CSV table of C-alpha atoms in Angstrom, one decimal:
chain,number,residue,atom,x,y,z
V,261,UNK,CA,-108.9,165.3,101.4
V,262,UNK,CA,-109.3,166.6,104.9
V,263,UNK,CA,-108.5,165.1,108.3
V,264,UNK,CA,-110.4,166.9,111.1
V,265,UNK,CA,-109.7,170.5,110.4
V,266,UNK,CA,-106.4,169.8,108.5
V,267,UNK,CA,-106.4,169.9,104.7
V,268,UNK,CA,-104.0,167.1,103.7
V,269,UNK,CA,-103.2,168.6,100.3
V,270,UNK,CA,-102.0,171.8,102.2
V,271,UNK,CA,-99.9,169.9,104.8
V,272,UNK,CA,-98.4,166.9,103.0
V,273,UNK,CA,-96.1,168.8,100.6
V,274,UNK,CA,-94.5,170.7,103.6
V,275,UNK,CA,-94.2,167.5,105.6
V,276,UNK,CA,-92.6,165.7,102.7
V,277,UNK,CA,-90.1,168.5,102.1
V,278,UNK,CA,-89.3,168.4,105.8
V,279,UNK,CA,-88.7,164.7,105.8
V,280,UNK,CA,-86.6,165.0,102.7
V,281,UNK,CA,-84.5,167.7,104.2
V,282,UNK,CA,-83.8,165.7,107.4
V,283,UNK,CA,-83.0,162.6,105.3
V,284,UNK,CA,-80.5,164.6,103.2
V,285,UNK,CA,-78.9,166.1,106.3
V,286,UNK,CA,-78.5,162.8,108.0
V,287,UNK,CA,-77.2,161.2,104.9
V,288,UNK,CA,-74.6,163.9,104.5
V,289,UNK,CA,-73.7,163.5,108.3
V,290,UNK,CA,-73.2,159.7,107.9
V,291,UNK,CA,-71.4,160.0,104.6
V,292,UNK,CA,-69.0,162.6,106.2
V,293,UNK,CA,-68.2,160.3,109.1
V,294,UNK,CA,-67.8,157.3,106.7
V,295,UNK,CA,-65.3,158.9,104.4
V,296,UNK,CA,-63.5,160.9,107.0
V,297,UNK,CA,-59.8,159.9,107.2
V,298,UNK,CA,-58.7,157.9,110.2
V,299,UNK,CA,-55.4,159.4,111.4
V,300,UNK,CA,-53.6,156.1,111.7
V,301,UNK,CA,-55.4,153.9,109.1
V,302,UNK,CA,-52.1,152.3,107.8
V,303,UNK,CA,-50.9,151.5,111.3
V,304,UNK,CA,-54.3,149.9,112.3
V,305,UNK,CA,-54.5,147.9,109.1
V,306,UNK,CA,-50.9,146.8,109.5
V,307,UNK,CA,-51.6,145.6,113.1
V,308,UNK,CA,-54.6,143.6,111.9
V,309,UNK,CA,-52.5,141.9,109.3
V,310,UNK,CA,-49.6,141.2,111.7
V,311,UNK,CA,-51.9,139.7,114.3
V,312,UNK,CA,-52.3,136.5,112.2
V,313,UNK,CA,-48.6,136.1,111.8
V,314,UNK,CA,-48.0,136.6,115.5
V,315,UNK,CA,-50.7,134.2,116.8
V,316,UNK,CA,-48.7,131.0,116.8
V,317,UNK,CA,-45.8,132.5,118.6
V,318,UNK,CA,-48.2,134.0,121.2
V,319,UNK,CA,-49.8,130.7,121.8
V,320,UNK,CA,-46.5,129.0,122.6
V,321,UNK,CA,-45.9,131.4,125.5
V,322,UNK,CA,-48.8,129.9,127.5
V,323,UNK,CA,-50.3,133.2,128.8
V,324,UNK,CA,-53.5,133.5,130.9
V,325,UNK,CA,-56.3,136.1,130.5
V,326,UNK,CA,-59.4,137.2,132.3
V,327,UNK,CA,-62.7,138.7,131.0
V,328,UNK,CA,-64.7,140.8,133.4
V,329,UNK,CA,-68.3,141.0,132.3
V,330,UNK,CA,-68.3,137.9,130.2
V,331,UNK,CA,-72.1,137.4,130.6
V,332,UNK,CA,-72.8,140.6,128.7
V,333,UNK,CA,-73.3,140.9,125.0
V,334,UNK,CA,-69.8,142.0,124.1
V,335,UNK,CA,-68.2,139.7,126.7
V,336,UNK,CA,-70.0,136.7,125.2
V,337,UNK,CA,-68.8,137.4,121.7
V,338,UNK,CA,-65.2,138.0,122.9
V,339,UNK,CA,-65.4,134.6,124.7
V,340,UNK,CA,-66.4,132.9,121.5
V,341,UNK,CA,-63.7,134.6,119.5
V,342,UNK,CA,-61.0,133.7,122.0
V,343,UNK,CA,-62.3,130.1,122.0
V,344,UNK,CA,-61.8,130.0,118.3
V,345,UNK,CA,-58.4,131.6,118.4
V,346,UNK,CA,-57.1,129.3,121.2
V,347,UNK,CA,-54.5,131.8,122.2
V,348,UNK,CA,-54.4,131.3,126.0
V,349,UNK,CA,-53.7,128.3,128.2
V,350,UNK,CA,-56.4,129.6,130.7
V,351,UNK,CA,-59.1,132.3,130.4
V,352,UNK,CA,-60.9,133.2,133.6
V,353,UNK,CA,-64.5,134.4,133.1
V,354,UNK,CA,-65.3,136.7,136.0
V,355,UNK,CA,-69.0,137.6,136.6
V,356,UNK,CA,-71.8,137.6,139.3
V,357,UNK,CA,-73.3,134.4,138.0
V,358,UNK,CA,-72.5,131.3,136.0
V,359,UNK,CA,-74.0,130.8,132.6
V,360,UNK,CA,-74.3,127.9,130.2
V,361,UNK,CA,-71.3,128.1,127.9
V,362,UNK,CA,-71.5,127.0,124.3
V,363,UNK,CA,-70.2,123.5,123.5
V,364,UNK,CA,-67.2,124.9,121.5
V,365,UNK,CA,-65.9,126.8,124.6
V,366,UNK,CA,-63.0,124.7,125.8
V,367,UNK,CA,-61.8,123.5,129.2
V,368,UNK,CA,-59.3,126.4,129.4
V,369,UNK,CA,-62.2,128.7,130.1
V,370,UNK,CA,-63.1,128.7,133.8
V,371,UNK,CA,-66.0,130.6,135.3
V,372,UNK,CA,-65.3,132.6,138.5
V,373,UNK,CA,-68.4,133.8,140.4
V,374,UNK,CA,-67.7,137.0,142.4
V,375,UNK,CA,-69.6,139.4,144.6
V,376,UNK,CA,-68.6,142.8,143.1
V,377,UNK,CA,-69.5,144.5,146.4
V,378,UNK,CA,-66.7,142.4,148.0
V,379,UNK,CA,-64.4,142.4,145.1
V,380,UNK,CA,-61.3,142.6,147.3
V,381,UNK,CA,-62.0,139.2,148.6
V,382,UNK,CA,-61.3,137.8,145.2
V,383,UNK,CA,-58.0,139.4,144.5
V,384,UNK,CA,-56.2,136.1,144.1
V,385,UNK,CA,-58.1,135.5,140.9
V,386,UNK,CA,-56.0,138.1,139.2
V,387,UNK,CA,-52.6,136.8,140.3
V,388,UNK,CA,-50.2,136.3,137.4
V,389,UNK,CA,-52.8,136.9,134.8
V,390,UNK,CA,-51.1,139.1,132.2
V,391,UNK,CA,-54.0,140.0,129.9
V,392,UNK,CA,-57.3,141.5,131.0
V,393,UNK,CA,-60.5,142.4,129.1
V,394,UNK,CA,-63.2,144.5,130.7
V,395,UNK,CA,-66.6,144.4,129.0
V,396,UNK,CA,-68.5,145.3,132.2
V,397,UNK,CA,-71.5,147.6,131.9
V,398,UNK,CA,-75.2,148.2,132.4
V,399,UNK,CA,-77.7,150.9,131.6
V,400,UNK,CA,-79.3,153.7,133.6
V,401,UNK,CA,-82.7,152.4,132.6
V,402,UNK,CA,-81.9,148.9,134.1
V,403,UNK,CA,-80.0,149.9,137.2
V,404,UNK,CA,-80.8,153.6,137.9
V,405,UNK,CA,-78.3,156.4,137.9
V,406,UNK,CA,-76.5,155.3,141.0
V,407,UNK,CA,-76.5,151.6,140.0
V,408,UNK,CA,-75.1,152.5,136.6
V,409,UNK,CA,-72.2,154.4,138.2
V,410,UNK,CA,-71.6,151.5,140.6
V,411,UNK,CA,-71.2,149.1,137.8
V,412,UNK,CA,-69.6,151.1,135.0
V,413,UNK,CA,-67.3,153.1,137.2
V,414,UNK,CA,-66.7,151.5,140.6
V,415,UNK,CA,-66.6,147.8,139.5
V,416,UNK,CA,-64.5,148.6,136.5
V,417,UNK,CA,-62.0,150.6,138.5
V,418,UNK,CA,-61.8,147.9,141.2
V,419,UNK,CA,-61.2,145.2,138.6
V,420,UNK,CA,-58.4,147.3,137.1
V,421,UNK,CA,-56.8,147.9,140.5
V,422,UNK,CA,-56.9,144.3,141.5
V,423,UNK,CA,-55.6,143.3,138.0
V,424,UNK,CA,-52.7,145.7,138.2
V,425,UNK,CA,-51.8,144.4,141.7
V,426,UNK,CA,-52.0,140.8,140.4
V,427,UNK,CA,-49.6,141.4,137.6
V,428,UNK,CA,-51.8,142.4,134.6
V,429,UNK,CA,-49.6,144.0,131.9
V,430,UNK,CA,-52.2,144.7,129.2
V,431,UNK,CA,-55.7,146.0,130.2
V,432,UNK,CA,-58.4,146.3,127.5
V,433,UNK,CA,-61.5,148.4,128.2
V,434,UNK,CA,-64.6,148.7,126.1
V,435,UNK,CA,-65.7,152.4,126.4
V,436,UNK,CA,-68.1,154.2,124.1
V,437,UNK,CA,-68.1,156.7,121.3
V,438,UNK,CA,-68.0,160.3,122.5
V,439,UNK,CA,-66.7,159.4,125.9
V,440,UNK,CA,-65.8,162.6,127.7
V,441,UNK,CA,-65.2,163.2,131.4
V,442,UNK,CA,-66.7,166.7,130.9
V,443,UNK,CA,-69.8,165.5,129.1
V,444,UNK,CA,-73.3,166.6,130.4
V,445,UNK,CA,-74.6,163.1,129.7
V,446,UNK,CA,-74.2,160.5,132.5
V,447,UNK,CA,-73.2,157.6,130.2
V,448,UNK,CA,-70.5,159.4,128.2
V,449,UNK,CA,-69.3,161.3,131.2
V,450,UNK,CA,-68.9,158.1,133.3
V,451,UNK,CA,-67.0,156.3,130.5
V,452,UNK,CA,-64.8,159.3,130.1
V,453,UNK,CA,-64.0,159.5,133.8
V,454,UNK,CA,-63.1,155.8,133.8
V,455,UNK,CA,-60.7,156.2,130.9
V,456,UNK,CA,-58.9,159.0,132.7
V,457,UNK,CA,-58.7,157.0,136.0
V,458,UNK,CA,-57.5,153.9,134.1
V,459,UNK,CA,-54.6,155.9,132.6
V,460,UNK,CA,-53.6,156.9,136.2
V,461,UNK,CA,-53.1,153.2,137.1
V,462,UNK,CA,-50.3,153.1,134.6
V,463,UNK,CA,-50.5,149.6,133.1
V,464,UNK,CA,-47.6,148.7,130.9
V,465,UNK,CA,-50.2,148.8,128.1
V,466,UNK,CA,-53.7,150.2,128.2
V,467,UNK,CA,-56.1,149.9,125.3
V,468,UNK,CA,-59.3,152.0,125.3
V,469,UNK,CA,-61.9,151.1,122.6
V,470,UNK,CA,-64.7,153.5,121.8
V,471,UNK,CA,-67.2,151.6,119.6
V,472,UNK,CA,-70.3,153.2,118.2
V,473,UNK,CA,-73.8,151.8,118.6
V,474,UNK,CA,-73.3,148.1,119.2
V,475,UNK,CA,-75.0,145.8,116.8
V,476,UNK,CA,-75.7,142.1,117.6
V,477,UNK,CA,-77.9,139.8,119.6
V,478,UNK,CA,-78.5,140.6,123.3
V,479,UNK,CA,-80.0,138.3,125.9
V,480,UNK,CA,-81.9,141.1,127.5
V,481,UNK,CA,-84.5,143.2,125.7
V,482,UNK,CA,-83.9,146.9,125.4
V,483,UNK,CA,-86.9,148.4,123.6
V,484,UNK,CA,-85.3,151.8,122.9
V,485,UNK,CA,-82.1,150.2,121.6
V,486,UNK,CA,-84.1,147.8,119.5
V,487,UNK,CA,-86.0,150.6,117.8
V,488,UNK,CA,-82.7,152.5,117.2
V,489,UNK,CA,-81.1,149.4,115.7
V,490,UNK,CA,-84.1,149.0,113.3
V,491,UNK,CA,-83.6,152.4,111.9
V,492,UNK,CA,-79.8,152.1,111.9
V,493,UNK,CA,-79.8,148.9,109.8
V,494,UNK,CA,-79.7,150.8,106.5
V,495,UNK,CA,-77.1,153.2,108.0
V,496,UNK,CA,-74.9,150.3,109.0
V,497,UNK,CA,-75.2,148.8,105.5
V,498,UNK,CA,-74.4,152.0,103.6
V,499,UNK,CA,-72.0,153.6,106.1
V,500,UNK,CA,-70.6,150.7,108.1
V,501,UNK,CA,-67.9,152.5,110.1
V,502,UNK,CA,-69.8,155.8,110.7
V,503,UNK,CA,-71.6,155.3,113.9
V,504,UNK,CA,-72.3,151.6,114.3
V,505,UNK,CA,-70.1,148.6,115.4
V,506,UNK,CA,-71.0,144.9,115.2
V,507,UNK,CA,-70.0,143.2,118.5
V,508,UNK,CA,-67.8,140.7,116.7
V,509,UNK,CA,-65.9,143.6,115.2
V,510,UNK,CA,-65.1,144.9,118.7
V,511,UNK,CA,-64.0,141.4,119.9
V,512,UNK,CA,-61.8,140.8,116.8
V,513,UNK,CA,-60.2,144.3,117.2
V,514,UNK,CA,-59.3,143.7,120.8
V,515,UNK,CA,-57.7,140.3,119.9
V,516,UNK,CA,-55.7,141.7,116.9
V,517,UNK,CA,-54.6,144.7,118.9
V,518,UNK,CA,-53.3,142.4,121.7
V,519,UNK,CA,-51.4,140.3,119.2
V,520,UNK,CA,-49.7,143.2,117.4
V,521,UNK,CA,-46.6,145.0,118.7
V,522,UNK,CA,-47.1,148.6,119.8
V,523,UNK,CA,-44.9,151.5,120.6
V,524,UNK,CA,-47.0,153.4,123.2
V,525,UNK,CA,-48.4,152.6,126.7
V,526,UNK,CA,-51.9,154.0,126.1
V,527,UNK,CA,-54.0,153.4,122.9
V,528,UNK,CA,-57.3,155.1,122.2
V,529,UNK,CA,-59.3,153.6,119.3
V,530,UNK,CA,-62.3,155.4,117.9
V,531,UNK,CA,-65.0,153.6,116.0
V,532,UNK,CA,-63.4,153.7,112.6
V,533,UNK,CA,-60.1,152.5,114.0
V,534,UNK,CA,-61.9,149.5,115.7
V,535,UNK,CA,-63.2,148.4,112.3
V,536,UNK,CA,-59.7,148.7,110.8
V,537,UNK,CA,-58.1,146.7,113.7
V,538,UNK,CA,-60.7,144.0,113.4
V,539,UNK,CA,-59.3,143.0,110.0
V,540,UNK,CA,-62.7,143.1,108.3
V,541,UNK,CA,-62.9,146.8,107.4
V,542,UNK,CA,-63.2,147.9,103.8
V,543,UNK,CA,-60.6,150.5,104.6
V,544,UNK,CA,-58.0,147.8,104.9
V,545,UNK,CA,-58.5,146.3,101.5
V,546,UNK,CA,-54.8,145.6,101.0
V,547,UNK,CA,-54.3,143.5,104.1
V,548,UNK,CA,-55.5,140.1,105.3
V,549,UNK,CA,-58.3,139.3,107.7
V,550,UNK,CA,-57.6,137.4,111.0
V,551,UNK,CA,-58.5,134.0,109.5
V,552,UNK,CA,-56.2,134.6,106.6
V,553,UNK,CA,-58.8,135.3,103.9
V,554,UNK,CA,-58.8,138.2,101.5
V,555,UNK,CA,-60.9,141.2,102.5
V,556,UNK,CA,-63.9,142.1,100.5
């Protein structure tokens, strides 16, 4: 068989061999990251188990919290998980617009519309709110390079500064896998810079989470991400903690981490650790999930 000047019988074996080689290489890469030991797996799994035991005592203290970026994909999932857990007497949802909340989101959730360009004018929102979650973020494709930096760096840092001044003790930030202030890529470089600057604010407790490729439903369409997720579905099934993270896993990890006692002011959780903290990781087969059921 011949296509134009190309003889398929001469080309196809080489192409097939090339595809097989790439597939084997990628398989080995994902397998390595899946089986690679997490340095603190016992600690992470213990924290996930302790979270359930600590939740009732936590509720009784009547704390308040805020979520910056609650209209985004991770923020929405976190809002739903906090609504299920009913841990706070009040949760302030901070964003640039109001959205229709699900019916199961209780009255303790209050939307606060702000102009991020005039964030200082809304400093009172953060007064006496002890727990903060930052899920704020955009993409370069959507906002341009400068717009991306404005949202993912400037707005995040301003929210952290206002929160610290208002009395926030525990600030949780959703970063990204491979975040590095010295990276040559804008996305990972910006996230790495934010991590370092958040440390300088010196919260009593700072939790930095670095999830992999986020899996879940998004309101906005991102064609490139949609294609990537299509090809990553089998990877996520075979190697669930290698490079992907369901959004509900990120949310549950943040909640469990908040509920568990810690012995350090700054915590950095890579992708595998996030799965363990969530209470649904196969790597924590001996512990209990957040809802009290046995792990699979």
